[in-house]
Every structure is written in C-alpha cells, then in structure tokens.
Short mmCIF file of C-alpha atoms in Angstrom, two decimals:
data_model
loop_
_atom_site.label_atom_id
_atom_site.label_comp_id
_atom_site.label_asym_id
_atom_site.label_seq_id
_atom_site.Cartn_x
_atom_site.Cartn_y
_atom_site.Cartn_z
CA MET A 1352 0.00 0.00 0.00
CA SER A 1353 0.99 3.57 -0.54
CA THR A 1354 2.80 5.27 2.27
CA THR A 1355 2.49 8.69 0.73
CA GLY A 1356 1.84 11.54 3.10
CA THR A 1357 -1.22 13.67 3.14
CA THR A 1358 -0.13 16.67 1.12
CA GLY A 1359 -0.42 15.01 -2.27
CA ALA A 1360 3.04 16.18 -3.27
CA THR A 1361 5.00 13.84 -5.53
CA PRO A 1362 6.45 10.99 -3.45
CA ALA A 1363 9.77 9.19 -3.48
CA SER A 1364 10.05 5.57 -4.64
CA ASP A 1365 7.85 2.98 -3.04
CA THR A 1366 7.28 -0.72 -3.63
CA GLY A 1367 4.19 -2.95 -3.82
CA THR A 1368 0.71 -2.34 -5.21
CA GLY A 1369 -1.43 0.79 -4.94
CA THR A 1370 1.54 3.17 -4.84
CA THR A 1371 1.14 6.76 -5.88
CA ARG A 1372 3.41 6.13 -8.83
CA VAL A 1373 1.37 3.25 -10.25
CA LYS A 1374 -1.85 5.17 -9.68
CA ARG A 1375 -0.64 8.34 -11.40
CA GLY A 1376 1.32 6.31 -13.93
CA MET A 1377 -1.82 4.51 -15.07
CA ALA A 1378 -3.26 7.89 -16.09
CA GLU A 1379 -0.02 8.80 -17.89
CA MET A 1380 -0.59 5.76 -20.12
CA LEU A 1381 -4.02 7.06 -21.15
CA LYS A 1382 -2.63 10.38 -22.43
CA GLY A 1383 -3.60 11.37 -25.95
CA GLY A 1384 -6.55 9.04 -25.71
CA VAL A 1385 -10.33 9.16 -25.48
CA ILE A 1386 -12.29 7.64 -22.59
CA MET A 1387 -15.89 6.90 -23.53
CA ASP A 1388 -19.02 6.60 -21.38
CA VAL A 1389 -20.82 3.28 -21.93
CA VAL A 1390 -23.90 1.80 -20.29
CA THR A 1391 -23.82 -1.74 -21.75
CA PRO A 1392 -21.21 -4.33 -22.77
CA GLU A 1393 -22.32 -3.81 -26.40
CA GLN A 1394 -21.47 -0.12 -26.21
CA ALA A 1395 -18.17 -0.97 -24.53
CA LYS A 1396 -17.27 -3.19 -27.48
CA ILE A 1397 -18.13 -0.44 -29.97
CA ALA A 1398 -15.96 1.96 -27.97
CA GLU A 1399 -13.00 -0.46 -27.86
CA ASP A 1400 -13.26 -1.16 -31.59
CA ALA A 1401 -13.34 2.59 -32.27
CA GLY A 1402 -10.05 3.09 -30.42
CA ALA A 1403 -11.15 4.17 -26.94
CA VAL A 1404 -8.24 4.10 -24.53
CA ALA A 1405 -10.63 3.14 -21.70
CA VAL A 1406 -14.37 2.96 -21.08
CA MET A 1407 -16.37 4.56 -18.27
CA ALA A 1408 -19.15 2.27 -17.03
CA LEU A 1409 -22.24 4.03 -15.76
CA GLU A 1410 -25.94 3.43 -15.35
CA ARG A 1411 -27.17 6.27 -17.54
CA VAL A 1412 -25.24 8.75 -19.63
CA PRO A 1413 -25.39 12.31 -18.29
CA ALA A 1414 -27.91 13.45 -20.94
CA ASP A 1415 -30.36 10.82 -19.68
CA ILE A 1416 -29.65 11.62 -16.03
CA ARG A 1417 -30.53 15.20 -16.87
CA ALA A 1418 -33.68 14.26 -18.80
CA GLN A 1419 -34.99 11.68 -16.36
CA GLY A 1420 -33.99 13.24 -13.04
CA GLY A 1421 -34.02 11.21 -9.82
CA VAL A 1422 -31.04 10.04 -7.79
CA SER A 1423 -28.15 8.78 -9.83
CA ARG A 1424 -25.88 6.09 -8.36
CA MET A 1425 -23.08 3.65 -9.08
CA SER A 1426 -23.87 1.08 -11.82
CA ASP A 1427 -25.22 -2.39 -11.18
CA PRO A 1428 -22.28 -4.75 -10.41
CA ASP A 1429 -23.59 -7.23 -13.01
CA MET A 1430 -23.36 -4.54 -15.67
CA ILE A 1431 -19.82 -3.64 -14.62
CA ASP A 1432 -18.82 -7.33 -14.65
CA GLY A 1433 -20.34 -7.66 -18.10
CA ILE A 1434 -18.31 -4.72 -19.38
CA ILE A 1435 -15.08 -5.96 -17.73
CA ASN A 1436 -15.57 -9.36 -19.36
CA THR A 1437 -16.26 -7.85 -22.79
CA VAL A 1438 -13.29 -5.53 -23.32
CA SER A 1439 -9.53 -5.78 -22.77
CA ILE A 1440 -8.97 -2.04 -22.34
CA PRO A 1441 -9.19 -0.44 -18.87
CA VAL A 1442 -12.65 -0.10 -17.34
CA MET A 1443 -13.46 2.90 -15.18
CA ALA A 1444 -16.66 3.36 -13.17
CA LYS A 1445 -18.33 6.23 -11.35
CA ALA A 1446 -19.01 6.50 -7.62
CA ARG A 1447 -21.00 9.27 -5.98
CA ILE A 1448 -19.03 12.10 -4.37
CA GLY A 1449 -18.23 11.03 -0.80
CA HIS A 1450 -19.71 7.53 -1.21
CA PHE A 1451 -16.73 5.51 -0.01
CA VAL A 1452 -18.69 2.27 0.09
CA GLU A 1453 -19.63 2.50 -3.59
CA ALA A 1454 -15.91 2.99 -4.13
CA GLN A 1455 -15.10 -0.08 -2.02
CA VAL A 1456 -17.55 -2.10 -4.12
CA LEU A 1457 -16.04 -0.85 -7.39
CA GLN A 1458 -12.54 -1.72 -6.15
CA SER A 1459 -13.73 -5.20 -5.22
CA LEU A 1460 -15.22 -5.63 -8.71
CA GLY A 1461 -11.77 -4.95 -10.17
CA VAL A 1462 -12.42 -1.70 -12.02
CA ASP A 1463 -9.19 0.00 -13.11
CA TYR A 1464 -10.08 3.59 -12.14
CA ILE A 1465 -12.88 5.15 -10.10
CA ASP A 1466 -14.40 8.47 -11.11
CA GLU A 1467 -15.71 10.25 -8.01
CA SER A 1468 -18.17 12.13 -10.11
CA GLU A 1469 -20.43 15.14 -9.85
CA VAL A 1470 -22.51 13.56 -12.62
CA LEU A 1471 -24.00 11.24 -9.99
CA THR A 1472 -25.97 12.58 -7.02
CA PRO A 1473 -23.52 13.44 -4.22
CA ALA A 1474 -23.68 11.19 -1.14
CA ASP A 1475 -21.87 13.65 1.13
CA TYR A 1476 -22.12 17.42 0.83
CA SER A 1477 -19.07 18.06 3.01
CA ASN A 1478 -16.46 15.39 2.40
CA HIS A 1479 -15.06 13.73 -0.67
CA ILE A 1480 -13.76 10.15 -0.45
CA ASP A 1481 -10.39 9.62 1.27
CA LYS A 1482 -8.79 8.24 -1.85
CA TRP A 1483 -5.46 7.37 -0.19
CA ALA A 1484 -7.31 4.51 1.53
CA PHE A 1485 -7.73 2.64 -1.77
CA THR A 1486 -5.49 0.51 -3.97
CA VAL A 1487 -7.47 1.50 -7.08
CA PRO A 1488 -6.73 5.01 -8.41
CA PHE A 1489 -9.30 7.82 -8.63
CA VAL A 1490 -10.04 10.56 -11.13
CA CYS A 1491 -11.97 13.63 -9.96
CA GLY A 1492 -13.48 16.67 -11.66
CA ALA A 1493 -12.37 20.25 -11.09
CA THR A 1494 -13.48 23.66 -12.29
CA ASN A 1495 -10.38 25.52 -11.08
CA LEU A 1496 -6.88 24.93 -9.73
CA GLY A 1497 -7.81 25.04 -6.04
CA GLU A 1498 -10.43 22.37 -6.53
CA ALA A 1499 -7.99 20.21 -8.50
CA LEU A 1500 -5.35 20.51 -5.77
CA ARG A 1501 -7.84 19.67 -3.02
CA ARG A 1502 -8.79 16.49 -4.88
CA ILE A 1503 -5.10 15.61 -5.34
CA THR A 1504 -4.60 16.21 -1.61
CA GLU A 1505 -7.37 13.69 -0.95
CA GLY A 1506 -5.53 11.20 -3.18
CA ALA A 1507 -6.88 11.73 -6.70
CA ALA A 1508 -4.34 10.39 -9.23
CA MET A 1509 -5.88 12.10 -12.26
CA ILE A 1510 -7.95 15.27 -12.78
CA ARG A 1511 -10.50 16.09 -15.43
CA SER A 1512 -11.89 19.55 -15.98
CA LYS A 1513 -15.62 19.25 -15.28
CA GLY A 1514 -17.35 21.09 -18.07
CA GLU A 1515 -21.10 20.63 -17.97
CA ALA A 1516 -21.91 16.97 -18.55
CA GLY A 1517 -24.82 15.84 -20.68
CA THR A 1518 -25.18 19.07 -22.60
CA GLY A 1519 -23.12 18.74 -25.77
CA ASP A 1520 -22.18 22.36 -25.01
CA VAL A 1521 -18.39 22.64 -24.78
CA SER A 1522 -18.34 26.16 -23.32
CA ASN A 1523 -17.91 25.14 -19.69
CA ALA A 1524 -15.18 22.63 -20.51
CA THR A 1525 -13.37 25.51 -22.21
CA THR A 1526 -13.89 27.81 -19.23
CA HIS A 1527 -12.64 25.25 -16.72
CA MET A 1528 -9.60 24.23 -18.76
CA ARG A 1529 -8.63 27.84 -19.38
CA GLN A 1530 -9.16 28.64 -15.70
CA ILE A 1531 -6.93 25.80 -14.46
CA ARG A 1532 -4.20 26.60 -16.97
CA ALA A 1533 -4.35 30.33 -16.24
CA GLU A 1534 -4.04 29.76 -12.51
CA ILE A 1535 -1.02 27.50 -13.07
CA ARG A 1536 0.63 30.18 -15.23
CA ARG A 1537 -0.06 32.75 -12.54
CA LEU A 1538 1.65 30.57 -9.90
CA GLN A 1539 4.68 30.15 -12.17
CA ASN A 1540 5.09 33.91 -12.27
CA LEU A 1541 4.83 34.50 -8.53
CA PRO A 1542 7.95 35.11 -6.44
CA GLU A 1543 8.48 32.31 -3.92
CA ASP A 1544 7.54 34.42 -0.93
CA GLU A 1545 4.07 34.99 -2.37
CA LEU A 1546 3.30 31.27 -2.73
CA TYR A 1547 2.24 31.02 0.91
CA VAL A 1548 -0.64 33.40 0.41
CA ALA A 1549 -1.38 31.82 -2.96
CA ALA A 1550 -1.80 28.48 -1.16
CA LYS A 1551 -4.15 30.11 1.33
CA GLU A 1552 -6.21 31.63 -1.46
CA LEU A 1553 -6.33 28.39 -3.41
CA GLN A 1554 -7.29 26.54 -0.20
CA ALA A 1555 -4.68 23.94 -1.03
CA PRO A 1556 -1.52 22.72 0.78
CA TYR A 1557 1.58 24.85 0.35
CA ASP A 1558 3.82 21.91 -0.75
CA LEU A 1559 1.53 21.07 -3.61
CA VAL A 1560 1.14 24.71 -4.65
CA ALA A 1561 4.94 25.13 -4.64
CA GLU A 1562 5.34 21.97 -6.72
CA VAL A 1563 2.86 23.23 -9.34
CA ALA A 1564 4.59 26.62 -9.41
CA ARG A 1565 7.94 24.91 -10.08
CA ALA A 1566 6.73 22.34 -12.62
CA GLY A 1567 4.18 24.51 -14.45
CA LYS A 1568 1.76 21.62 -14.46
CA LEU A 1569 -0.32 19.50 -12.11
CA PRO A 1570 1.53 16.53 -10.56
CA VAL A 1571 -1.13 14.31 -12.16
CA VAL A 1572 -2.56 14.00 -15.65
CA LEU A 1573 -5.20 16.55 -16.66
CA PHE A 1574 -7.99 15.42 -19.00
CA THR A 1575 -11.06 17.32 -20.12
CA ALA A 1576 -14.74 16.38 -19.86
CA GLY A 1577 -18.26 17.70 -20.01
CA GLY A 1578 -19.97 18.70 -23.24
CA ILE A 1579 -17.52 17.37 -25.84
CA ALA A 1580 -19.59 16.25 -28.84
CA THR A 1581 -17.50 16.64 -32.00
CA PRO A 1582 -13.95 15.91 -33.22
CA ALA A 1583 -13.32 19.66 -33.29
CA ASP A 1584 -14.46 19.98 -29.65
CA ALA A 1585 -11.96 17.30 -28.63
CA ALA A 1586 -9.15 18.88 -30.64
CA MET A 1587 -9.86 22.34 -29.22
CA MET A 1588 -9.65 21.02 -25.68
CA MET A 1589 -6.32 19.35 -26.52
CA GLN A 1590 -5.02 22.62 -27.97
CA LEU A 1591 -6.09 24.33 -24.75
CA GLY A 1592 -3.84 21.96 -22.81
CA ALA A 1593 -5.92 18.87 -22.02
CA GLU A 1594 -3.86 15.67 -22.08
CA GLY A 1595 -6.80 13.52 -23.15
CA VAL A 1596 -10.57 13.55 -23.46
CA PHE A 1597 -13.60 12.07 -21.73
CA VAL A 1598 -16.66 11.86 -23.97
CA GLY A 1599 -19.94 11.09 -22.26
CA SER A 1600 -23.27 11.49 -23.95
CA GLY A 1601 -21.65 12.86 -27.11
CA ILE A 1602 -21.05 9.46 -28.67
CA PHE A 1603 -23.97 7.20 -27.89
CA LYS A 1604 -26.52 10.05 -28.12
CA SER A 1605 -25.40 10.80 -31.69
CA GLY A 1606 -26.62 9.44 -35.01
CA ASN A 1607 -23.68 7.13 -35.72
CA PRO A 1608 -21.80 6.27 -32.50
CA ALA A 1609 -19.10 3.98 -33.97
CA GLN A 1610 -18.08 6.45 -36.65
CA ARG A 1611 -18.21 9.47 -34.34
CA ALA A 1612 -16.21 7.65 -31.69
CA GLU A 1613 -13.51 6.80 -34.20
CA ALA A 1614 -13.46 10.35 -35.54
CA ILE A 1615 -13.00 11.80 -32.04
CA VAL A 1616 -10.12 9.37 -31.40
CA LYS A 1617 -8.36 10.47 -34.58
CA ALA A 1618 -8.96 14.16 -33.90
CA THR A 1619 -7.49 13.75 -30.41
CA THR A 1620 -4.25 12.25 -31.81
CA PHE A 1621 -4.01 14.91 -34.56
CA TYR A 1622 -5.46 17.73 -32.46
CA ASP A 1623 -3.04 20.23 -34.01
CA ASP A 1624 -3.66 19.26 -37.64
CA PRO A 1625 -6.79 20.95 -39.09
CA ASP A 1626 -6.57 18.87 -42.29
CA VAL A 1627 -7.02 15.64 -40.35
CA ILE A 1628 -9.77 17.15 -38.18
CA ALA A 1629 -11.60 18.36 -41.30
CA LYS A 1630 -11.31 14.95 -42.89
CA VAL A 1631 -12.61 13.00 -39.91
CA SER A 1632 -15.44 15.50 -39.34
CA ARG A 1633 -17.10 14.63 -42.65
CA GLY A 1634 -20.23 12.49 -42.91
CA LEU A 1635 -20.66 11.83 -39.22
CA GLY A 1636 -24.42 12.27 -39.25
CA GLU A 1637 -26.21 14.03 -36.45
CA ALA A 1638 -24.38 15.17 -33.33
CA MET A 1639 -26.26 14.93 -30.05
CA VAL A 1640 -28.96 17.59 -29.92
CA GLY A 1641 -27.54 19.32 -26.90
CA ILE A 1642 -28.66 21.91 -24.39
CA ASN A 1643 -27.13 25.35 -23.91
CA VAL A 1644 -25.61 25.55 -20.45
CA ASP A 1645 -27.11 29.05 -20.10
CA GLU A 1646 -30.59 27.59 -20.30
CA ILE A 1647 -30.02 25.18 -17.43
CA PRO A 1648 -31.17 26.64 -14.12
CA GLN A 1649 -28.29 27.06 -11.68
CA PRO A 1650 -29.39 24.29 -9.25
CA HIS A 1651 -29.33 21.76 -12.11
CA ARG A 1652 -25.76 22.44 -13.16
CA LEU A 1653 -23.63 19.42 -12.35
CA ALA A 1654 -20.32 21.30 -12.34
CA GLU A 1655 -21.35 23.06 -9.15
CA ARG A 1656 -21.40 19.79 -7.23
CA GLY A 1657 -18.09 19.24 -5.44
CA TRP A 1658 -16.12 22.00 -3.84
CA MET B 203 29.62 10.76 -35.12
CA THR B 204 26.42 12.82 -34.95
CA THR B 205 23.98 11.96 -32.24
CA PRO B 206 21.30 9.54 -33.40
CA ARG B 207 17.83 10.86 -33.99
CA ILE B 208 15.35 8.89 -31.94
CA GLY B 209 11.71 8.94 -33.00
CA ILE B 210 8.98 8.44 -30.41
CA LEU B 211 5.78 6.92 -31.74
CA ALA B 212 3.33 9.62 -30.69
CA VAL B 213 -0.14 8.37 -31.58
CA GLN B 214 -1.07 7.78 -27.92
CA GLY B 215 0.55 7.09 -24.56
CA ASP B 216 3.29 8.39 -22.27
CA VAL B 217 5.29 10.07 -25.02
CA ARG B 218 6.28 13.04 -22.84
CA GLU B 219 8.02 10.81 -20.26
CA HIS B 220 10.20 9.17 -22.92
CA VAL B 221 11.03 12.54 -24.46
CA ALA B 222 12.08 13.82 -21.04
CA ALA B 223 14.13 10.70 -20.27
CA PHE B 224 16.19 11.04 -23.46
CA HIS B 225 16.46 14.79 -23.00
CA GLU B 226 18.09 14.22 -19.60
CA LEU B 227 20.66 12.06 -21.40
CA GLY B 228 21.29 14.85 -23.90
CA VAL B 229 19.63 12.97 -26.76
CA ASP B 230 17.10 14.71 -28.99
CA THR B 231 13.88 13.00 -29.99
CA VAL B 232 11.22 13.68 -32.59
CA PRO B 233 7.57 12.64 -32.48
CA VAL B 234 6.40 10.18 -35.14
CA ARG B 235 2.76 10.41 -36.22
CA ARG B 236 2.99 10.53 -40.02
CA PRO B 237 4.44 8.12 -42.61
CA GLU B 238 6.87 10.73 -43.97
CA GLU B 239 8.40 11.11 -40.49
CA VAL B 240 9.46 7.45 -40.39
CA GLY B 241 12.25 7.98 -42.92
CA ARG B 242 13.88 10.71 -40.83
CA ILE B 243 14.64 8.67 -37.72
CA ASP B 244 17.55 6.41 -36.77
CA ALA B 245 15.67 4.52 -34.07
CA LEU B 246 12.15 4.12 -32.73
CA VAL B 247 10.65 4.16 -29.25
CA VAL B 248 7.17 2.78 -28.74
CA PRO B 249 5.92 4.25 -25.45
CA GLY B 250 3.58 2.93 -22.80
CA GLY B 251 -0.10 3.34 -23.50
CA GLU B 252 -2.94 1.20 -24.77
CA SER B 253 -1.64 -1.30 -27.32
CA THR B 254 -5.05 -1.82 -28.99
CA VAL B 255 -5.31 1.92 -29.63
CA MET B 256 -1.73 2.23 -30.91
CA ASP B 257 -2.25 -0.71 -33.23
CA LYS B 258 -5.42 0.81 -34.62
CA LEU B 259 -3.96 4.29 -35.12
CA VAL B 260 -0.70 3.01 -36.60
CA ARG B 261 -2.67 1.18 -39.26
CA THR B 262 -5.25 3.94 -39.82
CA PHE B 263 -2.62 6.62 -40.38
CA GLY B 264 -0.43 4.62 -42.75
CA LEU B 265 2.44 4.09 -40.31
CA TYR B 266 2.28 0.32 -40.24
CA GLU B 267 4.02 -0.43 -43.56
CA PRO B 268 6.88 2.10 -43.28
CA LEU B 269 7.61 1.22 -39.65
CA ARG B 270 7.49 -2.49 -40.38
CA GLU B 271 9.85 -2.05 -43.31
CA ARG B 272 12.35 -0.04 -41.25
CA LEU B 273 12.24 -2.63 -38.46
CA GLU B 274 12.80 -5.43 -40.98
CA HIS B 275 15.87 -3.57 -42.20
CA GLY B 276 17.31 -3.45 -38.70
CA MET B 277 16.22 -0.09 -37.29
CA PRO B 278 16.80 -0.28 -33.51
CA ALA B 279 13.68 0.04 -31.39
CA TYR B 280 12.75 0.11 -27.74
CA GLY B 281 9.27 -0.59 -26.39
CA SER B 282 8.00 -0.19 -22.82
CA CYS B 283 4.83 -2.02 -21.75
CA ALA B 284 2.39 -1.45 -24.65
CA GLY B 285 5.55 -0.81 -26.68
CA MET B 286 6.78 -4.31 -25.84
CA ILE B 287 3.47 -5.68 -27.13
CA MET B 288 3.78 -3.64 -30.34
CA LEU B 289 7.30 -4.98 -30.98
CA ALA B 290 6.39 -8.61 -30.25
CA ASP B 291 5.81 -11.08 -33.06
CA ARG B 292 3.02 -12.82 -31.14
CA VAL B 293 0.41 -11.74 -28.56
CA SER B 294 -1.54 -14.18 -26.43
CA ASP B 295 -4.85 -12.80 -25.13
CA GLY B 296 -4.82 -9.96 -27.65
CA ALA B 297 -8.04 -8.10 -28.44
CA ALA B 298 -9.93 -9.44 -31.48
CA GLY B 299 -8.01 -8.54 -34.64
CA GLN B 300 -5.13 -6.98 -32.72
CA GLN B 301 -1.88 -6.85 -34.70
CA THR B 302 1.62 -5.72 -33.84
CA LEU B 303 4.56 -4.20 -35.68
CA GLY B 304 6.59 -7.23 -34.65
CA GLY B 305 10.32 -7.82 -34.89
CA LEU B 306 10.99 -9.45 -31.54
CA ASP B 307 10.71 -13.25 -31.63
CA ILE B 308 8.65 -13.41 -28.44
CA THR B 309 5.10 -14.17 -27.32
CA VAL B 310 3.74 -11.59 -24.88
CA ARG B 311 0.68 -11.87 -22.67
CA ARG B 312 -1.32 -8.65 -22.31
CA ASN B 313 -2.41 -7.52 -18.83
CA ALA B 314 -0.61 -10.62 -17.55
CA PHE B 315 -0.24 -9.43 -13.96
CA GLY B 316 -3.94 -8.60 -13.66
CA ARG B 317 -5.94 -5.42 -13.50
CA GLN B 318 -4.87 -1.98 -12.26
CA VAL B 319 -5.22 -2.96 -8.57
CA ASP B 320 -2.44 -5.50 -9.27
CA SER B 321 -0.10 -2.87 -10.76
CA PHE B 322 3.05 -2.63 -8.65
CA GLU B 323 6.59 -1.37 -8.15
CA ALA B 324 9.53 -3.68 -7.43
CA GLU B 325 13.33 -3.94 -7.52
CA LEU B 326 14.67 -6.06 -10.40
CA ASP B 327 18.07 -7.41 -11.31
CA PHE B 328 18.85 -6.39 -14.88
CA VAL B 329 21.57 -8.03 -17.00
CA GLY B 330 24.42 -5.59 -17.59
CA LEU B 331 23.46 -3.20 -14.77
CA ASP B 332 25.29 -3.38 -11.46
CA GLU B 333 22.51 -2.11 -9.24
CA PRO B 334 18.88 -3.33 -9.39
CA VAL B 335 16.35 -1.35 -11.40
CA HIS B 336 13.32 0.15 -9.65
CA ALA B 337 10.56 -1.05 -11.99
CA VAL B 338 7.03 0.33 -12.31
CA PHE B 339 4.53 -2.20 -13.72
CA ILE B 340 1.15 -0.83 -14.87
CA ARG B 341 -1.36 -3.37 -16.19
CA ALA B 342 1.81 -4.84 -17.60
CA PRO B 343 2.42 -7.70 -20.02
CA TRP B 344 5.02 -10.41 -19.49
CA VAL B 345 6.85 -12.59 -21.99
CA ASP B 346 5.47 -16.13 -22.19
CA GLN B 347 7.99 -17.49 -24.65
CA VAL B 348 11.21 -16.33 -26.35
CA GLY B 349 12.88 -17.48 -29.58
CA ASP B 350 16.50 -18.62 -29.85
CA GLY B 351 18.00 -15.25 -30.70
CA VAL B 352 16.41 -13.46 -27.75
CA GLU B 353 18.38 -12.57 -24.64
CA VAL B 354 16.41 -12.40 -21.38
CA LEU B 355 17.50 -9.30 -19.44
CA ALA B 356 15.22 -9.39 -16.41
CA ARG B 357 12.73 -11.56 -14.60
CA VAL B 358 10.37 -10.83 -11.72
CA GLY B 359 12.27 -11.54 -8.49
CA GLU B 360 9.61 -12.57 -6.02
CA GLY B 361 5.87 -12.93 -5.43
CA PRO B 362 3.29 -14.91 -7.40
CA ALA B 363 4.85 -13.94 -10.75
CA ALA B 364 8.44 -14.79 -9.72
CA GLY B 365 10.54 -15.85 -12.70
CA LYS B 366 8.34 -14.25 -15.37
CA ILE B 367 10.34 -12.59 -18.13
CA VAL B 368 9.94 -8.80 -18.15
CA ALA B 369 12.85 -7.49 -20.24
CA VAL B 370 14.39 -8.83 -23.46
CA ARG B 371 16.80 -7.90 -26.21
CA GLN B 372 17.25 -9.27 -29.71
CA ASP B 373 19.90 -7.50 -31.79
CA GLY B 374 18.83 -3.85 -31.94
CA LEU B 375 15.43 -4.46 -30.36
CA LEU B 376 14.91 -3.85 -26.64
CA ALA B 377 11.68 -4.25 -24.67
CA THR B 378 10.57 -3.98 -21.05
CA SER B 379 7.21 -4.84 -19.46
CA PHE B 380 7.75 -1.98 -17.06
CA HIS B 381 8.14 1.78 -17.43
CA PRO B 382 11.64 3.17 -16.78
CA GLU B 383 10.39 6.46 -18.23
CA VAL B 384 8.06 6.85 -15.21
CA GLY B 385 10.65 7.57 -12.57
CA THR B 386 14.14 8.95 -12.38
CA ASP B 387 16.48 6.05 -13.26
CA ARG B 388 17.79 6.64 -16.79
CA ARG B 389 20.05 3.59 -17.14
CA ILE B 390 17.75 1.64 -19.46
CA HIS B 391 17.29 4.61 -21.77
CA ALA B 392 21.09 5.01 -21.71
CA GLU B 393 21.44 1.32 -22.66
CA PHE B 394 19.18 1.92 -25.64
CA VAL B 395 21.18 4.97 -26.72
CA LYS B 396 24.29 2.74 -26.60
CA ILE B 397 22.56 0.13 -28.75
CA VAL B 398 21.53 2.78 -31.27
CA SER B 399 24.98 4.37 -31.39
CA SER B 400 26.73 1.03 -31.81
CA ARG B 401 24.58 0.22 -34.82
CA ALA B 402 24.70 3.64 -36.48
#
C-alpha cells in the first residue's frame, strides 16, 4: 500500500501495489486518448473497436440523467462485470461524491479507475472520499486549480476539468480548462515568498502549490470532460492543454456512435492538424442535440457539485 | 559521429516521459505520427499506453508499412509495456483482430499481472546493470515465450509472478514490461542509446 503523506506532493520511490506512482502512472498511459461513457457491454465493445483508450461504465449517460432526473448512483455490479468481461482495455466506473462504500464495491469488482463524479448525485455534501485509503486510483473533476489541488490532496491520481456533462455544449469545458491553466501560469510567475498566500487563497496545501509553481503543471494527468460532442471539440480542448478527453453522452446520443467515436479518437491524436480534423469531421451524421448551459437553471448544473 | 535521432511513436501514450528521459541524457527525440516522419529517424521508441489503440492508429494513419519495413531492415527500437506488445511477433490474449509491428521473436501476454489494482513497483536485477532497477509495472504484459535469438535481461524476483520474463533484447530491439520512463532512473534509456549508437 501507498505510504504517501497527506499533502499530495510527488512521493519518493515505493514498492508494492497501490503506490502513488502506479496510480498516477496509469493515467499517464491514457494520455492522448479518449475515454468513452458506456452503459452496456455492447457499447463498450463499440468503444473499444473505435479506439477508446478506456471505457467509463455508468448506469445512464449524463444526458439521460438530466432528462430523467431522480437520484443517480453507481452502476449495477452485473453490468460492470459484463463490461469488464467484454473488453480488454481499462474499465473505469463512477461513484457518488463522498460515497466511499460505492468505491469499495467498485474496487472489489476490479475496475481500473474510479471516477468520483459530480454527474451522480452526491452522497456527502461536506467530504469527498479519502482516496489514499484505496489501492485503485481515482479521477476527480475540477473547475479551477484550487479544486484540483484539493482532490489531489485527498488522493486523486488524475484530474479532469468538469465542463457541464450531458449538454453537448463545450463552453464550460473551455472555461474550466482555461481557468486551471491560467491559474497555473499565474503561480509560475509568482515570487516564492508569495506562494504562501497563494496556497491560502487556493485553499490547497503549500507543498503542492509550490510543486505546481515549479513544474508549471499539475503533478497528475489533466484530462477534459463535459460537453464534448465533436472531433473539433476534442481537438480544441487538446489545444487548450488537455492531455486527453472524456466523452460522455456525445457518442452514444449521436446518429452514428461507432463512426463518431472513431473520428473523435483520430482528432485527439491529430489535435493540431486541421486537415485531419476536417477529414474525420465529414459524414458523421447528427451530433447529439444538446442543451445550452445558459438555459439550465443554476441548481441543475452538475459542475457546481463538489467544492 | 552525430547523435542519433530517436523517434517516439506519438499516436497515444506516455510520449512526454520518454522525451524527457532522453532529453536528460542529452539525446534529442522527434515525435512520429505521419508516414513521412518514419524515414527521418535512426531509431524508434514505442511508449507505454494502450496497445489496442496504438495498433489501430498506426494502421489507420499509414504508419504500419513504413515502420514495419524499417524494423525489418534493422532499425533499432525500444518498447515499454504497450511498446513491448507492439514490438512482439506474437500476442496471447490480444483483443480481437489486434496486430503488432513485430520484430521481436517473443510471445507476450497482455495484462498478464492482472488489472490496475495488481499494478506494482519492485526492484529487479537487470543483466548488464550493477545495481537493481526500480521497476514500475502498470497493467503490464510479461513474456510467455522467447525465440533462440532473444536474450532475457530481467525476470520478476519474487511474489506470485516470480521468474516471469519482463525485459528482453534481440539484436537492436529492446523491450521492457515496465516503465523506466516513469521515474528517475535513466540507465535503461542510456542502454538503448548505446545500442543505437553502436549500430549507427
């Protein structure tokens, strides 16, 4: 088990399973890839064949959670087993914020990564899961740098910008990615004696803030999520500094999931080559219909869950 | 002699870590994503990542034939984890239709150690290195079988997988199940630079 301290700063060498390095390293291997939301083994297979670097198992995609309402929870273990048995790529699954027992169940099922996700209904409005207590690594959402660093302090081994899930509207993903990157750049430009106050303002531990200021990046991989629906959306987020992409409702709520999934994978690899993006964007059929984030009443915005 | 130009296959995976590892050794690297870039490199590194995705993208973007041809003509290559799978001639437990670039006369088993909760770090003895290597295994493969021309460089030391082959070399081809690029020990990357230089 990991013996890493509680600040979340990068540790020295360790041995055994569940170390910080194997948790964070797993996310490094996913870089430049696309992680796709799936609700059935059949969808998982389509995602794997299309070149997904991992699949995210959940009960309903965010667009349906939004449309149907009600409490949203971890998936049925049988469904997760079915997905694990169908694909050879990593399988991630979502637990509710603060629901450490859902996380224990997911670890026991053998999922490769747990997403402590604002897309599900939070189980605790004060505390997130103590992620150091697990062998399986966690990814968490963040809208800004302070939030990202608090999640890393709790043991998150990967961060995704939240965006606004289930909308097909990329604007919030853009806002959150720009925000995180801008705050990192600001830290890089601060003199060392101002980092103490910066840590206070970010509500994050000083050691971690100092590490980010030195390195100019988070100590864990930063993906993007929430509203990505087209190859161009994915490529834009990569150009804005994302290291990979989560696509939720955008694939299986579109006209031709297999083709769109493959196109988003290609656009993520060639995110800086407009000719490739143009080519893969042709003939994809209908994108998901989408909802403008502006039209969603504040209390129904998922990005505001988690703190 | 000019320094060799090492290409890092950059369709997906931990490209940045390999770039940084070689940079620390004073060796420049170039990313390889397009067929025309294959002709400009002296050696290839296939990084860690998801082998099914790399295989798919390598074929989709026309890299398969040129890379395969260069490897057949003796271009040195190093693969870590998914990279080991990509350089292997045979994969047991591959995904349906999964292919590899090949070159190494070995059979690898994907995700051989188990799922992510079984990923681990351990000290390994490594042929040619005086001190053990601190190895990071992430959903790693191991080598089930090696051909006659393949030298075994490291095996798992202890635990349930004790004795499993996790590093091999055949002529200019080097592969490890683990990720020396994730960490600070640069000796294996230095070994590869030596291999490349000796064959230039």
